[in-house]
Short mmCIF file of C-alpha atoms and ligand atoms in Angstrom, two decimals:
data_model
loop_
_atom_site.label_atom_id
_atom_site.label_comp_id
_atom_site.label_asym_id
_atom_site.label_seq_id
_atom_site.Cartn_x
_atom_site.Cartn_y
_atom_site.Cartn_z
CA UNK Y 1 91.06 20.66 131.83
CA UNK Y 2 88.92 18.95 129.23
CA UNK Y 3 86.35 21.69 129.70
CA UNK Y 4 89.01 24.30 129.06
CA UNK Y 5 90.02 22.51 125.90
CA UNK Y 6 86.42 22.31 124.67
CA UNK Y 7 85.99 26.01 125.42
CA UNK Y 8 89.15 26.82 123.52
CA UNK Y 9 88.00 24.70 120.54
CA UNK Y 10 84.69 26.58 120.42
CA UNK Y 11 86.26 30.05 120.77
CA UNK Y 12 88.97 29.46 118.23
CA UNK Y 13 86.64 27.92 115.64
CA UNK Y 14 84.32 30.90 116.02
CA UNK Y 15 87.19 33.35 115.72
CA UNK Y 16 88.38 31.56 112.56
CA UNK Y 17 84.86 31.60 111.17
CA UNK Y 18 84.51 35.34 111.60
CA UNK Y 19 88.06 36.21 110.46
CA UNK Y 20 88.07 38.39 107.36
CA UNK Y 21 91.70 38.57 106.31
CA UNK Y 22 94.77 36.37 105.94
CA UNK Y 23 96.42 38.53 108.58
CA UNK Y 24 93.69 37.78 111.10
CA UNK Y 25 93.95 34.05 110.41
CA UNK Y 26 97.69 34.16 110.88
CA UNK Y 27 97.28 35.95 114.19
CA UNK Y 28 94.80 33.28 115.41
CA UNK Y 29 97.22 30.55 114.35
CA UNK Y 30 100.16 32.09 116.19
CA UNK Y 31 98.07 32.82 119.29
CA UNK Y 32 96.95 29.18 119.55
CA UNK Y 33 99.26 26.85 117.70
CA UNK Y 34 102.44 28.96 117.79
CA UNK Y 35 105.33 28.19 120.16
CA UNK Y 36 103.88 30.41 122.82
CA UNK Y 37 100.27 29.74 121.83
CA UNK Y 38 97.43 28.79 124.21
CA UNK Y 39 96.99 25.23 122.98
CA UNK Y 40 100.73 24.66 122.93
CA UNK Y 41 100.92 25.84 126.56
CA UNK Y 42 98.07 23.50 127.55
CA UNK Y 43 99.75 20.58 125.87
CA UNK Y 44 103.04 21.40 127.55
CA UNK Y 45 101.26 21.41 130.94
CA UNK Y 46 99.93 17.90 130.47
CA UNK Y 47 103.05 16.49 132.12
CA UNK Y 48 101.67 17.55 135.44
CA UNK Y 49 98.51 15.45 135.05
CA UNK Y 50 98.03 12.08 136.67
CA UNK Y 51 98.78 8.97 134.65
CA UNK Y 52 95.10 8.25 134.53
CA UNK Y 53 94.02 11.69 133.28
CA UNK Y 54 96.84 12.25 130.79
CA UNK Y 55 95.65 9.94 127.95
CA UNK Y 56 92.08 11.23 128.14
CA UNK Y 57 93.11 14.88 128.08
CA UNK Y 58 95.73 14.05 125.45
CA UNK Y 59 93.12 12.52 123.16
CA UNK Y 60 90.85 15.56 123.43
CA UNK Y 61 93.79 17.97 123.04
CA UNK Y 62 94.76 16.20 119.81
CA UNK Y 63 91.27 16.50 118.32
CA UNK Y 64 91.16 20.18 119.35
CA UNK Y 65 94.51 20.79 117.62
CA UNK Y 66 93.34 18.95 114.51
CA UNK Y 67 90.06 20.86 114.34
CA UNK Y 68 91.78 24.20 114.83
CA UNK Y 69 94.47 23.36 112.25
CA UNK Y 70 91.88 22.21 109.68
CA UNK Y 71 89.62 25.19 110.16
CA UNK Y 72 92.58 27.58 109.87
CA UNK Y 73 93.74 25.87 106.65
CA UNK Y 74 90.27 25.86 105.12
CA UNK Y 75 89.60 29.48 105.96
CA UNK Y 76 93.04 30.48 104.70
CA UNK Y 77 92.35 28.82 101.31
CA UNK Y 78 88.89 30.35 101.14
CA UNK Y 79 90.13 33.90 101.72
CA UNK Y 80 93.10 33.35 99.38
CA UNK Y 81 90.81 32.11 96.60
CA UNK Y 82 88.46 35.07 97.03
CA UNK Y 83 91.45 37.43 96.80
CA UNK Y 84 92.80 35.66 93.69
CA UNK Y 85 89.41 35.76 92.01
CA UNK Y 86 89.11 39.45 92.74
CA UNK Y 87 92.58 40.06 91.31
CA UNK Y 88 91.84 37.98 88.20
CA UNK Y 89 88.63 39.89 87.58
CA UNK Y 90 90.48 43.19 87.88
CA UNK Y 91 93.09 41.96 85.40
CA UNK Y 92 90.60 40.60 82.88
CA UNK Y 93 91.69 41.26 79.29
CA UNK Y 94 89.08 42.47 76.89
CA UNK Y 95 89.92 40.42 73.80
CA UNK Y 96 87.39 42.33 71.75
CA UNK Y 97 89.68 45.37 71.90
CA UNK Y 98 91.62 45.94 68.70
CA UNK Y 99 95.32 46.30 69.31
CA UNK Y 100 98.06 47.39 66.97
CA UNK Y 101 99.43 43.97 66.16
CA UNK Y 102 102.83 43.40 64.63
CA UNK Y 103 102.61 42.32 61.01
CA UNK Y 104 105.24 39.72 60.31
CA UNK Y 105 106.77 39.63 56.87
CA UNK Y 106 108.46 36.62 55.35
CA UNK Y 107 110.99 35.71 52.74
CA UNK Y 108 110.53 37.74 49.55
CA UNK Y 109 109.63 35.58 46.49
CA UNK Y 110 112.67 37.01 44.72
CA UNK Y 111 115.09 36.06 47.51
CA UNK Y 112 113.40 32.67 47.71
CA UNK Y 113 113.93 32.14 43.97
CA UNK Y 114 117.54 33.31 44.30
CA UNK Y 115 118.23 30.84 47.10
CA UNK Y 116 116.54 28.00 45.23
CA UNK Y 117 118.66 28.75 42.17
CA UNK Y 118 121.82 28.81 44.29
CA UNK Y 119 120.88 25.50 45.92
CA UNK Y 120 120.22 23.88 42.56
CA UNK Y 121 123.55 25.01 41.10
CA UNK Y 122 125.42 24.03 44.25
CA UNK Y 123 123.89 20.55 43.88
CA UNK Y 124 125.32 20.51 40.34
CA UNK Y 125 128.81 21.25 41.67
CA UNK Y 126 128.93 25.04 41.21
CA UNK Y 127 130.41 27.43 43.80
CA UNK Y 128 128.58 30.65 44.68
CA UNK Y 129 130.72 33.77 44.31
CA UNK Y 130 129.42 37.32 44.66
CA UNK Y 131 130.79 40.61 43.37
CA UNK Y 132 130.22 44.32 44.11
CA UNK Y 133 127.32 46.33 42.72
CA UNK Y 134 129.61 49.31 42.13
CA UNK Y 135 132.00 48.02 39.50
CA UNK Y 136 134.81 49.28 37.30
CA UNK Y 137 134.12 50.08 33.64
CA UNK Y 138 137.06 47.78 32.96
CA UNK Y 139 135.43 44.69 34.55
CA UNK Y 140 131.91 45.51 33.39
CA UNK Y 141 132.83 46.18 29.73
CA UNK Y 142 136.50 46.13 28.64
CA UNK Y 143 137.64 42.82 30.09
CA UNK Y 144 134.43 41.31 28.70
CA UNK Y 145 135.43 42.31 25.20
CA UNK Y 146 132.69 44.96 24.83
CA UNK Y 147 133.84 47.31 22.10
CA UNK Y 148 134.14 51.01 22.89
CA UNK Y 149 131.12 51.78 20.69
CA UNK Y 150 128.84 49.03 22.06
CA UNK Y 151 125.38 50.56 22.69
CA UNK Y 152 125.16 49.09 26.21
CA UNK Y 153 128.07 51.37 27.20
CA UNK Y 154 126.04 54.43 26.34
CA UNK Y 155 125.34 57.10 28.97
CA UNK Y 156 121.63 56.57 28.32
CA UNK Y 157 121.89 52.86 29.19
CA UNK Y 158 124.20 52.81 32.18
CA UNK Y 159 124.44 54.58 35.56
CA UNK Y 160 127.98 55.95 35.55
CA UNK Y 161 129.42 57.14 38.85
CA UNK Y 162 132.44 58.64 37.10
CA UNK Y 163 134.42 57.82 33.98
CA UNK Y 164 135.85 54.61 35.39
CA UNK Y 165 133.13 53.43 37.81
CA UNK Y 166 129.49 52.46 37.33
CA UNK Y 167 126.58 50.49 38.78
CA UNK Y 168 127.14 47.12 37.09
CA UNK Y 169 124.81 46.53 34.15
CA UNK Y 170 125.01 42.74 34.51
CA UNK Y 171 126.56 40.09 36.77
CA UNK Y 172 129.09 39.14 34.05
CA UNK Y 173 131.94 41.21 35.62
CA UNK Y 174 131.98 38.65 38.44
CA UNK Y 175 133.28 36.19 35.80
CA UNK Y 176 136.28 38.47 35.33
CA UNK Y 177 136.87 38.84 39.07
CA UNK Y 178 136.56 35.09 39.67
CA UNK Y 179 138.83 34.06 36.78
CA UNK Y 180 141.47 36.61 37.80
CA UNK Y 181 141.34 35.46 41.41
CA UNK Y 182 140.94 31.69 41.08
CA UNK Y 183 142.14 30.92 37.53
CA UNK Y 184 141.03 27.70 35.79
CA UNK Y 185 139.39 25.26 36.23
CA UNK Y 186 136.40 27.10 37.66
CA UNK Y 187 132.67 26.35 37.98
CA UNK Y 188 130.68 29.11 39.59
CA UNK Y 189 127.41 31.03 39.75
CA UNK Y 190 127.00 34.60 40.91
CA UNK Y 191 123.60 36.05 41.85
CA UNK Y 192 123.05 39.73 42.56
CA UNK Y 193 121.56 43.13 41.82
CA UNK Y 194 122.14 44.85 38.49
CA UNK Y 195 121.24 48.31 37.15
CA UNK Y 196 120.25 49.84 33.84
CA UNK Y 197 118.84 53.17 32.76
CA UNK Y 198 115.38 51.72 32.07
CA UNK Y 199 111.91 53.19 32.43
CA UNK Y 200 109.69 51.24 34.79
CA UNK Y 201 106.98 49.10 33.21
CA UNK Y 202 105.53 45.63 33.74
CA UNK Y 203 108.71 43.90 32.51
CA UNK Y 204 111.41 46.56 33.16
CA UNK Y 205 112.98 48.15 36.20
CA UNK Y 206 116.20 50.20 36.59
CA UNK Y 207 117.19 47.74 39.33
CA UNK Y 208 116.81 44.04 38.71
CA UNK Y 209 118.50 40.75 39.57
CA UNK Y 210 120.62 38.36 37.57
CA UNK Y 211 122.45 35.13 38.10
CA UNK Y 212 125.60 34.49 36.17
CA UNK Y 213 127.18 31.10 35.49
CA UNK Y 214 130.67 30.22 34.33
CA UNK Y 215 132.40 26.91 33.68
CA UNK Y 216 136.02 26.86 32.45
CA UNK Y 217 138.07 23.70 32.17
CA UNK Y 218 139.98 21.65 29.61
CA UNK Y 219 137.76 20.23 26.87
CA UNK Y 220 134.52 22.09 27.73
CA UNK Y 221 132.25 22.11 24.67
CA UNK Y 222 128.89 23.47 23.57
CA UNK Y 223 127.39 20.07 24.41
CA UNK Y 224 128.30 20.69 28.07
CA UNK Y 225 126.61 24.08 27.92
CA UNK Y 226 123.40 22.81 26.32
CA UNK Y 227 123.26 19.82 28.68
CA UNK Y 228 123.83 21.94 31.79
CA UNK Y 229 121.31 24.64 30.82
CA UNK Y 230 118.66 22.07 29.86
CA UNK Y 231 119.09 20.14 33.11
CA UNK Y 232 118.89 23.37 35.09
CA UNK Y 233 115.72 24.57 33.34
CA UNK Y 234 113.91 21.24 33.64
CA UNK Y 235 114.88 20.82 37.31
CA UNK Y 236 113.84 24.35 38.15
CA UNK Y 237 110.73 24.93 36.05
CA UNK Y 238 109.53 21.35 35.45
CA UNK Y 239 110.38 18.28 33.37
CA UNK Y 240 107.75 19.21 30.76
CA UNK Y 241 109.46 22.52 29.93
CA UNK Y 242 111.21 22.54 26.51
CA UNK Y 243 113.96 24.93 25.41
CA UNK Y 244 114.49 26.71 22.11
CA UNK Y 245 118.00 27.90 21.23
CA UNK Y 246 118.41 30.97 19.01
CA UNK Y 247 121.77 32.31 17.78
CA UNK Y 248 122.57 35.70 19.31
CA UNK Y 249 125.45 38.12 19.78
CA UNK Y 250 127.24 38.85 23.05
CA UNK Y 251 130.71 40.40 22.96
CA UNK Y 252 132.03 38.04 25.65
CA UNK Y 253 130.93 34.73 24.10
CA UNK Y 254 131.37 33.14 20.68
CA UNK Y 255 129.18 31.49 19.57
CA UNK Y 256 126.33 32.91 21.66
CA UNK Y 257 122.69 31.99 22.04
CA UNK Y 258 119.48 33.06 23.66
CA UNK Y 259 117.24 30.42 25.18
CA UNK Y 260 113.45 30.52 25.24
CA UNK Y 261 111.27 28.17 27.28
CA UNK Y 262 107.80 26.70 26.73
CA UNK Y 263 105.09 29.28 27.55
CA UNK Y 264 104.05 28.69 31.16
CA UNK Y 265 100.46 29.76 30.50
CA UNK Y 266 99.66 27.30 27.68
CA UNK Y 267 102.48 24.72 28.04
CA UNK Y 268 103.50 25.35 24.44
CA UNK Y 269 100.01 25.09 22.93
CA UNK Y 270 99.95 28.74 21.87
CA UNK Y 271 97.94 31.42 23.65
CA UNK Y 272 97.49 35.20 23.90
CA UNK Y 273 100.34 35.52 26.44
CA UNK Y 274 102.89 34.05 24.00
CA UNK Y 275 101.32 35.56 20.84
CA UNK Y 276 100.35 32.03 19.82
CA UNK Y 277 104.01 31.00 19.49
CA UNK Y 278 104.04 28.56 22.41
CA UNK Y 279 107.32 30.10 23.65
CA UNK Y 280 107.91 32.43 26.61
CA UNK Y 281 110.11 35.48 26.38
CA UNK Y 282 113.82 34.68 26.35
CA UNK Y 283 115.00 33.31 29.68
CA UNK Y 284 118.75 33.44 29.43
CA UNK Y 285 121.75 34.38 27.34
CA UNK Y 286 124.75 32.10 27.02
CA UNK Y 287 127.69 31.12 24.92
CA UNK Y 288 131.22 29.76 24.75
CA UNK Y 289 133.56 32.15 26.58
CA UNK Y 290 135.40 34.29 24.02
CA UNK Y 291 139.12 33.45 23.89
CA UNK Y 292 139.91 37.17 24.36
CA UNK Y 293 137.98 37.17 27.66
CA UNK Y 294 139.94 34.16 28.91
CA UNK Y 295 143.14 35.92 27.87
CA UNK Y 296 142.11 39.19 29.58
CA UNK Y 297 141.66 37.19 32.78
CA UNK Y 298 145.02 35.42 32.56
CA UNK Y 299 143.72 32.04 31.35
CA UNK Y 300 145.34 30.29 28.38
CA UNK Y 301 142.65 29.91 25.66
CA UNK Y 302 144.75 27.27 23.91
CA UNK Y 303 144.47 25.04 26.95
CA UNK Y 304 141.08 25.97 28.39
CA UNK Y 305 137.59 26.50 27.01
CA UNK Y 306 134.42 27.38 28.83
CA UNK Y 307 130.81 28.41 28.69
CA UNK Y 308 128.91 31.15 30.47
CA UNK Y 309 125.30 32.08 30.95
CA UNK Y 310 123.33 34.89 32.51
CA UNK Y 311 119.66 35.32 33.28
CA UNK Y 312 117.20 37.60 35.02
CA UNK Y 313 116.09 36.21 38.37
CA UNK Y 314 113.07 38.51 38.41
CA UNK Y 315 111.88 36.96 35.15
CA UNK Y 316 112.39 33.46 36.47
CA UNK Y 317 110.40 34.33 39.60
CA UNK Y 318 107.66 35.73 37.37
CA UNK Y 319 107.54 32.56 35.27
CA UNK Y 320 107.73 30.31 38.33
CA UNK Y 321 105.04 32.07 40.34
CA UNK Y 322 102.90 33.30 37.43
CA UNK Y 323 103.42 37.00 38.26
CA UNK Y 324 102.35 39.23 35.39
CA UNK Y 325 103.80 42.57 36.51
CA UNK Y 326 107.44 43.03 37.58
CA UNK Y 327 106.56 46.12 39.63
CA UNK Y 328 104.66 43.96 42.13
CA UNK Y 329 107.99 42.47 43.21
CA UNK Y 330 109.29 45.86 44.31
CA UNK Y 331 106.14 47.50 45.73
CA UNK Y 332 106.51 45.76 49.11
CA UNK Y 333 102.77 45.36 49.47
CA UNK Y 334 102.21 42.67 52.08
CA UNK Y 335 98.89 41.65 50.53
CA UNK Y 336 100.84 40.58 47.46
CA UNK Y 337 103.98 39.25 49.17
CA UNK Y 338 102.05 37.12 51.67
CA UNK Y 339 100.85 34.86 48.88
CA UNK Y 340 104.25 33.24 48.47
N1 DAH N 401 125.29 39.65 30.56
C1 DAH N 401 124.23 39.34 29.64
C2 DAH N 401 123.10 40.32 29.83
O1 DAH N 401 123.02 40.96 30.83
C3 DAH N 401 123.71 37.94 29.85
C4 DAH N 401 124.72 36.92 29.44
C5 DAH N 401 124.73 36.44 28.16
C6 DAH N 401 125.62 36.47 30.35
C7 DAH N 401 125.66 35.52 27.74
C8 DAH N 401 126.56 35.52 29.97
C9 DAH N 401 126.57 35.06 28.66
O2 DAH N 401 127.46 35.04 30.80
O3 DAH N 401 127.48 34.16 28.30
O4 DAH N 401 122.26 40.43 28.97
#
């Protein structure tokens, strides 16, 4: 019996050695170690052996089973590895090949500026309210006290849709909407797109962005306006930035002012960019809300006063990021946009 076992060990190990596929290995395993396999049958027959022979044969049978099992496992792994390697080689990716990769965009510098402005005003206690881009002539001009003959109402300045509707020329009509809807007191900003019949150049575009501000409450004075605007400008553009207030005319505020800021190229020293004045182009318009506007919006001007301001977001983005040509903001050229 021991001879038979040794013969089996030799035959099976040879068969495993010469096997070429996983299938063949599996067949050898089933034929020898399976339930009805040769070695299994031999081991089952050991019961018939004498008590003396049984442990000897048993010991050999165990080593035969171990050897066969090990050789089957090793050969299985070897063939499997060879197959995997072959597969990997076939699937090899040539990383030198150029593929059409997706170009990811990111937040536009204008939208970034808009969000930063919103965040700053929210931190100062303002609510953010938005209004429609297609607006009534009433809200855009009449309720804001713009006289019938005001040049900004001209056909050559404004995109009229019909006699009573237009593309808003500024974000100021949102003041009217907000006051009519919420009454006083109110403290809000309103960012958005605005439209004017302008030729495109490095500082003009027929579509641009503004942010409007409005504060109405009892006892609001010009000091509140100057304080708020100064805090906003210093927080947003830098502590070193100074403001210059010039009297101006807006139909919806009285008195009104335009505010300039220190030139961002020379920090007020005077350079070519600011024509040696030390001041940047005007940054915002503002003023104390005209009593007629409060009245038009159902607010009692005897009880309430307020201030309002409006400014171009595109200009602020240009000052903040040192962009010299407005058109770059609307060209959508990734080489430019990716810098921000
Ligand atoms: N709406 C004005 C413009 O587009 C800007 C402005 C000036 C808004 C004074 C205001 C303000 O609210 O009080 O030029």
